[in-house]
Amino acid sequence: MSKQFELSLPPGDGISGLRFHPEDDGALLVGSWDKQVRLYDTQGDALRASHHGHQAAVLGIAFDGDGGCAFSGGLDRRVVAWEGGYTQTREIGRHDGEVSALEFSAGRGLLVSGGWDRTLRGWDRRAPGEVARLGVDERIYSMSARDSLLAVALAGRTILVFDTRSLAEPLETRESSLKFPTRCIKLMPGCQGFVCGSVEGRVAVEYLGSAARSNYAFKCHRRAGDDGVDLVYPVNAVAFHPVQHTFVTGGSDGAVSLWDPDNKKRLKQYQGYPTSIAALDFNASGRALAIASSYVYDEGERDHPPDSIWIKPISETEARPKRPRQDAEGACS
């Protein structure tokens, strides 16, 4: 098994997100605070393309369903399509406030954007203007789409779950079982629920429908301080393994943990990254994990290591649960 390596030519300012191509195991999309979107070939450790289609920091990125186009949004309030073999950009719409999150819903072929203007909007890049808009009660912090399901985490603890075929109203509205604001959310591969992380070093595993009675939460990304009191770090990122359905979390402690949600066990911990883990994603086969090490300013302005992106090979057995998992009932429609 080859060792993990650091990508050459990383962003020069904070990494806001990274996404692997839905079919090409080596293609990695990266957004950052330096106003750029980059496309890397992780297998060849090369920067394939980049664009400066924004006038301010990029906060949200997404590939479309077949990977033929990419999207970005950010502090300049613009939603931008990156097309033509990643050679040209085109504005497809705007929010009234900053665009904080993007997701592509493959079930409907719809790009969904969430903003700090407290709106959720749908876009079809083949048609002018937005095709859906819904006001929500708070700023949108994080989103996750899978098939026709969309989970939206608002500032505070409210979670909304939508069927993207009808964004008129949520299928479900709930408060996270965590006591502090949500920082990241990710739908399970079978869409029977989601995992979310909070600023207080805890993760919630929450199920939808009748399986909600199985919800649970646990502490993570903590270290013992010199005075015996735990140092608590925010959970900034979550990603599911596409085959084994285990998941990883990344925290401001610079560590990545691999979890088995069915058996409620930590399988592995990967440590030693230079600074906060800002984003995580598995590639389509699950054979590689992209890790963004980028200071997220939890402790304010201070000296910190430069941003870096690590590609960690994952073996066939590494992410496997300790015993065969039983598929939960229900799936995305």
Coordinates of C-alpha atoms in Angstrom, one line a residue:
M1 CA 0.0 0.0 0.0
S2 CA 1.5 3.4 -1.0
K3 CA 1.8 6.1 1.6
Q4 CA -0.2 9.3 1.8
F5 CA 1.3 12.3 0.1
E6 CA 0.8 16.1 0.0
L7 CA -0.4 17.7 -3.2
S8 CA 1.8 20.2 -4.9
L9 CA 0.6 23.7 -5.6
P10 CA -2.0 24.0 -2.8
P11 CA -4.2 27.1 -2.4
G12 CA -2.5 30.1 -0.9
D13 CA -5.4 31.0 1.5
G14 CA -7.9 29.0 3.6
I15 CA -9.4 25.8 2.0
S16 CA -13.2 26.0 2.2
G17 CA -14.0 22.7 0.5
L18 CA -13.0 19.8 -1.6
R19 CA -14.9 17.3 -3.7
F20 CA -13.9 14.3 -5.7
H21 CA -15.3 13.8 -9.2
P22 CA -18.3 11.4 -9.1
E23 CA -16.7 9.0 -11.7
D24 CA -13.0 10.0 -12.1
D25 CA -11.1 8.7 -9.0
G26 CA -8.3 11.1 -9.5
A27 CA -10.0 14.4 -10.1
L28 CA -10.4 16.7 -7.1
L29 CA -12.2 20.0 -7.0
V30 CA -11.0 22.5 -4.4
G31 CA -12.4 25.9 -3.3
S32 CA -10.6 28.5 -1.2
W33 CA -10.5 31.9 0.3
D34 CA -8.0 33.2 -2.3
K35 CA -11.0 33.5 -4.7
Q36 CA -9.9 30.5 -6.8
V37 CA -11.4 27.1 -7.8
R38 CA -8.8 24.5 -8.6
L39 CA -9.1 21.1 -10.3
Y40 CA -6.3 18.6 -9.4
D41 CA -5.2 15.3 -10.8
T42 CA -4.5 13.5 -7.5
Q43 CA -3.1 10.4 -9.2
G44 CA -0.5 12.4 -11.1
D45 CA -0.1 15.1 -8.4
A46 CA -0.8 17.9 -10.9
L47 CA -3.0 21.0 -11.1
R48 CA -5.1 20.4 -14.2
A49 CA -7.0 23.8 -14.2
S50 CA -8.0 26.7 -12.1
H51 CA -10.4 29.7 -12.5
H52 CA -10.7 33.2 -11.0
G53 CA -14.5 33.5 -11.6
H54 CA -15.1 35.2 -8.2
Q55 CA -14.3 38.5 -6.7
A56 CA -14.3 37.2 -3.2
A57 CA -13.7 34.0 -1.2
V58 CA -15.2 30.7 -2.6
L59 CA -17.2 28.9 0.1
G60 CA -19.2 26.3 -1.8
I61 CA -18.2 23.9 -4.7
A62 CA -19.9 21.0 -6.5
F63 CA -19.6 18.7 -9.5
D64 CA -22.7 18.1 -11.6
G65 CA -24.1 14.6 -11.9
D66 CA -21.9 13.3 -14.7
G67 CA -18.9 15.4 -13.8
G68 CA -18.9 17.4 -17.0
C69 CA -19.2 20.7 -15.2
A70 CA -18.4 22.2 -11.8
F71 CA -20.0 24.9 -9.8
S72 CA -18.9 27.4 -7.2
G73 CA -20.3 30.1 -5.0
G74 CA -19.0 32.5 -2.3
L75 CA -18.8 35.8 -0.6
D76 CA -19.4 37.7 -3.9
R77 CA -23.0 36.2 -3.8
R78 CA -22.5 34.7 -7.3
V79 CA -23.2 31.1 -8.4
V80 CA -20.8 30.2 -11.2
A81 CA -20.7 27.3 -13.6
W82 CA -17.2 26.1 -14.8
E83 CA -17.8 24.6 -18.3
G84 CA -16.2 23.8 -21.6
G85 CA -13.8 21.2 -20.3
Y86 CA -13.0 23.5 -17.4
T87 CA -11.9 26.3 -19.6
Q88 CA -14.6 29.0 -19.1
T89 CA -16.9 30.3 -16.4
R90 CA -20.4 31.6 -16.6
E91 CA -22.6 33.2 -13.9
I92 CA -25.8 31.3 -13.6
G93 CA -27.4 33.4 -10.8
R94 CA -27.0 35.4 -7.6
H95 CA -28.1 35.4 -4.0
D96 CA -29.0 38.6 -2.0
G97 CA -26.3 37.5 0.5
E98 CA -23.2 35.4 0.6
V99 CA -23.5 31.8 -0.9
S100 CA -22.3 29.5 1.8
A101 CA -23.0 26.0 0.4
L102 CA -23.6 24.2 -2.9
E103 CA -25.0 20.7 -3.6
F104 CA -25.9 18.9 -6.9
S105 CA -28.9 16.7 -6.6
A106 CA -28.4 13.9 -9.1
G107 CA -32.0 12.6 -8.5
R108 CA -33.3 15.8 -10.2
G109 CA -30.4 17.2 -12.1
L110 CA -30.6 20.3 -9.9
L111 CA -28.0 22.5 -8.4
V112 CA -29.0 23.7 -5.0
S113 CA -27.4 26.8 -3.3
G114 CA -27.8 27.9 0.3
G115 CA -26.9 31.3 1.6
W116 CA -26.4 33.6 4.5
D117 CA -29.4 35.5 3.1
R118 CA -31.6 32.8 4.6
T119 CA -32.7 31.3 1.2
L120 CA -32.4 28.0 -0.5
R121 CA -32.4 28.2 -4.3
G122 CA -32.5 25.7 -7.2
W123 CA -30.8 26.2 -10.5
D124 CA -30.7 24.4 -13.9
R125 CA -27.7 25.6 -15.8
R126 CA -29.4 24.9 -19.1
A127 CA -32.2 27.4 -18.3
P128 CA -31.9 31.1 -17.3
G129 CA -32.7 32.1 -13.7
E130 CA -33.5 30.2 -10.6
V131 CA -36.1 27.4 -10.8
A132 CA -36.9 27.2 -7.1
R133 CA -36.6 29.5 -4.0
L134 CA -37.4 28.9 -0.4
G135 CA -36.9 31.2 2.6
V136 CA -35.6 29.6 5.8
D137 CA -35.4 30.9 9.4
E138 CA -31.6 31.2 9.7
R139 CA -28.4 31.4 7.7
I140 CA -27.5 28.1 5.9
Y141 CA -24.2 26.7 7.2
S142 CA -23.9 23.3 5.6
M143 CA -25.8 21.0 3.2
S144 CA -25.6 17.4 1.9
A145 CA -27.4 15.9 -1.1
R146 CA -27.8 12.3 -2.1
D147 CA -30.1 11.0 -4.8
S148 CA -33.3 13.0 -4.3
L149 CA -32.7 13.9 -0.6
L150 CA -31.2 17.1 0.7
A151 CA -30.2 17.8 4.3
V152 CA -29.7 21.5 5.4
A153 CA -28.0 22.6 8.6
L154 CA -29.0 26.2 9.7
A155 CA -27.1 28.5 12.0
G156 CA -27.9 27.2 15.5
R157 CA -29.2 23.6 15.7
T158 CA -32.1 23.4 13.2
I159 CA -31.9 20.6 10.5
L160 CA -34.2 20.6 7.4
V161 CA -34.6 17.6 5.2
F162 CA -36.1 18.0 1.7
D163 CA -37.1 16.0 -1.3
T164 CA -35.4 18.0 -4.1
R165 CA -38.2 17.2 -6.5
S166 CA -40.3 19.6 -4.4
L167 CA -38.4 22.3 -2.4
A168 CA -41.6 24.1 -1.5
E169 CA -41.4 22.8 2.1
P170 CA -39.2 20.3 4.1
L171 CA -40.1 16.7 4.6
E172 CA -38.9 17.0 8.1
T173 CA -37.7 19.8 10.5
R174 CA -35.9 18.9 13.7
E175 CA -33.4 20.3 16.2
S176 CA -30.1 18.5 16.3
S177 CA -29.6 16.4 19.4
L178 CA -26.3 18.3 19.9
K179 CA -26.4 21.2 22.3
F180 CA -24.2 23.6 20.3
P181 CA -24.3 24.9 16.7
T182 CA -23.9 22.5 13.8
R183 CA -20.8 22.9 11.7
C184 CA -21.1 20.1 9.1
I185 CA -23.7 17.6 7.9
K186 CA -23.6 14.5 5.7
L187 CA -26.3 12.2 4.5
M188 CA -25.8 8.4 5.0
P189 CA -25.2 6.4 1.7
G190 CA -28.6 4.7 2.2
C191 CA -30.3 8.0 3.0
Q192 CA -31.8 6.5 6.2
G193 CA -30.3 9.3 8.2
F194 CA -27.4 11.8 8.5
V195 CA -24.4 12.6 10.6
C196 CA -23.6 16.0 11.8
G197 CA -20.7 17.6 13.8
S198 CA -20.7 20.6 16.1
V199 CA -18.4 23.2 17.5
E200 CA -18.2 21.4 20.9
G201 CA -16.4 18.3 19.7
R202 CA -19.4 16.0 19.4
V203 CA -21.0 14.0 16.6
A204 CA -24.7 13.0 16.2
V205 CA -25.9 10.0 14.2
E206 CA -29.5 10.7 13.5
Y207 CA -32.0 8.5 11.6
L208 CA -35.1 9.6 9.7
G209 CA -38.7 8.3 10.0
S210 CA -39.4 5.4 12.3
A211 CA -35.7 4.6 12.8
A212 CA -35.2 7.9 14.7
R213 CA -35.4 6.1 18.0
S214 CA -31.9 4.7 17.3
N215 CA -30.3 8.2 17.3
Y216 CA -27.2 8.7 19.3
A217 CA -24.3 11.1 19.9
F218 CA -20.7 10.8 21.1
K219 CA -17.7 12.9 22.1
C220 CA -14.7 13.1 19.8
H221 CA -11.8 15.4 18.8
R222 CA -10.7 16.0 22.4
R223 CA -7.4 15.9 24.1
A224 CA -6.4 15.9 27.8
G225 CA -5.0 19.2 28.9
D226 CA -2.1 19.7 31.3
D227 CA -4.6 20.5 34.1
G228 CA -6.6 17.3 33.5
V229 CA -9.4 19.1 31.8
D230 CA -10.3 18.0 28.2
L231 CA -9.4 20.4 25.4
V232 CA -12.4 20.4 23.0
Y233 CA -12.1 21.0 19.3
P234 CA -14.9 21.7 16.7
V235 CA -15.8 18.9 14.2
N236 CA -15.4 20.6 10.8
A237 CA -16.0 17.9 8.3
V238 CA -17.7 14.5 7.8
A239 CA -17.4 12.1 4.8
F240 CA -18.8 8.6 4.2
H241 CA -16.9 5.7 2.6
P242 CA -18.9 4.9 -0.5
V243 CA -18.6 1.1 -0.2
Q244 CA -18.3 0.3 3.5
H245 CA -20.6 3.1 4.8
T246 CA -18.3 3.9 7.7
F247 CA -17.4 7.6 8.0
V248 CA -14.6 9.9 8.9
T249 CA -14.6 13.1 10.9
G250 CA -12.1 15.9 10.9
G251 CA -11.5 18.3 13.7
S252 CA -9.6 21.5 14.6
D253 CA -7.2 19.2 16.6
G254 CA -5.7 18.3 13.2
A255 CA -6.9 14.7 13.5
V256 CA -9.1 12.5 11.3
S257 CA -11.1 9.6 12.9
L258 CA -12.7 6.7 11.2
W259 CA -16.0 5.5 12.7
D260 CA -18.3 2.4 12.4
P261 CA -21.8 3.9 12.9
D262 CA -23.6 0.5 13.3
N263 CA -21.3 -0.8 16.0
K264 CA -20.7 2.7 17.5
K265 CA -16.9 2.2 17.4
R266 CA -13.9 4.2 16.3
L267 CA -11.9 2.0 13.9
K268 CA -8.8 4.2 13.4
Q269 CA -7.4 7.6 14.1
Y270 CA -5.0 9.5 11.7
Q271 CA -3.0 12.2 13.4
G272 CA -0.1 14.5 12.7
Y273 CA -1.7 16.9 10.2
P274 CA -0.2 20.4 10.4
T275 CA -3.4 22.3 11.5
S276 CA -7.2 22.1 11.5
I277 CA -9.0 19.6 9.2
A278 CA -11.2 21.9 7.2
A279 CA -12.6 19.4 4.6
L280 CA -12.7 15.7 3.8
D281 CA -13.9 13.5 0.9
F282 CA -13.5 9.9 -0.4
N283 CA -13.2 9.3 -4.1
A284 CA -15.8 7.2 -5.9
S285 CA -14.1 3.9 -5.4
G286 CA -13.3 4.6 -1.7
R287 CA -9.6 3.9 -2.4
A288 CA -8.4 7.4 -1.5
L289 CA -9.3 10.0 1.1
A290 CA -8.6 13.7 0.5
I291 CA -7.8 15.7 3.6
A292 CA -7.6 19.5 3.7
S293 CA -5.4 20.8 6.5
S294 CA -6.2 24.5 6.8
Y295 CA -6.5 26.7 9.8
V296 CA -10.2 27.7 10.4
Y297 CA -9.6 30.6 12.8
D298 CA -11.2 29.0 15.8
E299 CA -8.5 30.8 17.9
G300 CA -8.6 34.1 16.0
E301 CA -5.8 35.6 14.0
R302 CA -2.5 33.9 14.8
D303 CA 0.5 32.3 13.1
H304 CA -0.4 29.0 11.6
P305 CA 1.0 26.4 9.1
P306 CA 0.4 26.9 5.4
D307 CA -2.6 25.1 3.8
S308 CA -2.1 21.6 2.5
I309 CA -4.0 18.8 0.9
W310 CA -3.2 15.2 1.6
I311 CA -4.2 12.2 -0.4
K312 CA -4.4 9.1 1.9
P313 CA -4.7 5.7 0.2
I314 CA -7.4 3.5 1.8
S315 CA -7.1 -0.3 1.6
E316 CA -10.0 -2.6 1.0
T317 CA -10.1 -3.7 4.6
E318 CA -9.1 -0.4 6.3
A319 CA -12.6 1.2 6.3
R320 CA -14.5 -2.1 6.8
P321 CA -16.7 -2.5 9.9
K322 CA -15.6 -5.0 12.5
R323 CA -18.5 -7.3 11.6
P324 CA -20.8 -7.4 8.5
R325 CA -23.1 -4.5 8.6
Q326 CA -26.9 -4.9 8.3
D327 CA -28.4 -2.5 5.8
A328 CA -31.0 -0.3 7.4
E329 CA -34.5 -0.4 5.9
G330 CA -35.4 2.3 3.5
A331 CA -33.5 4.0 0.7
C332 CA -33.6 7.2 -1.3
S333 CA -36.2 7.3 -4.0

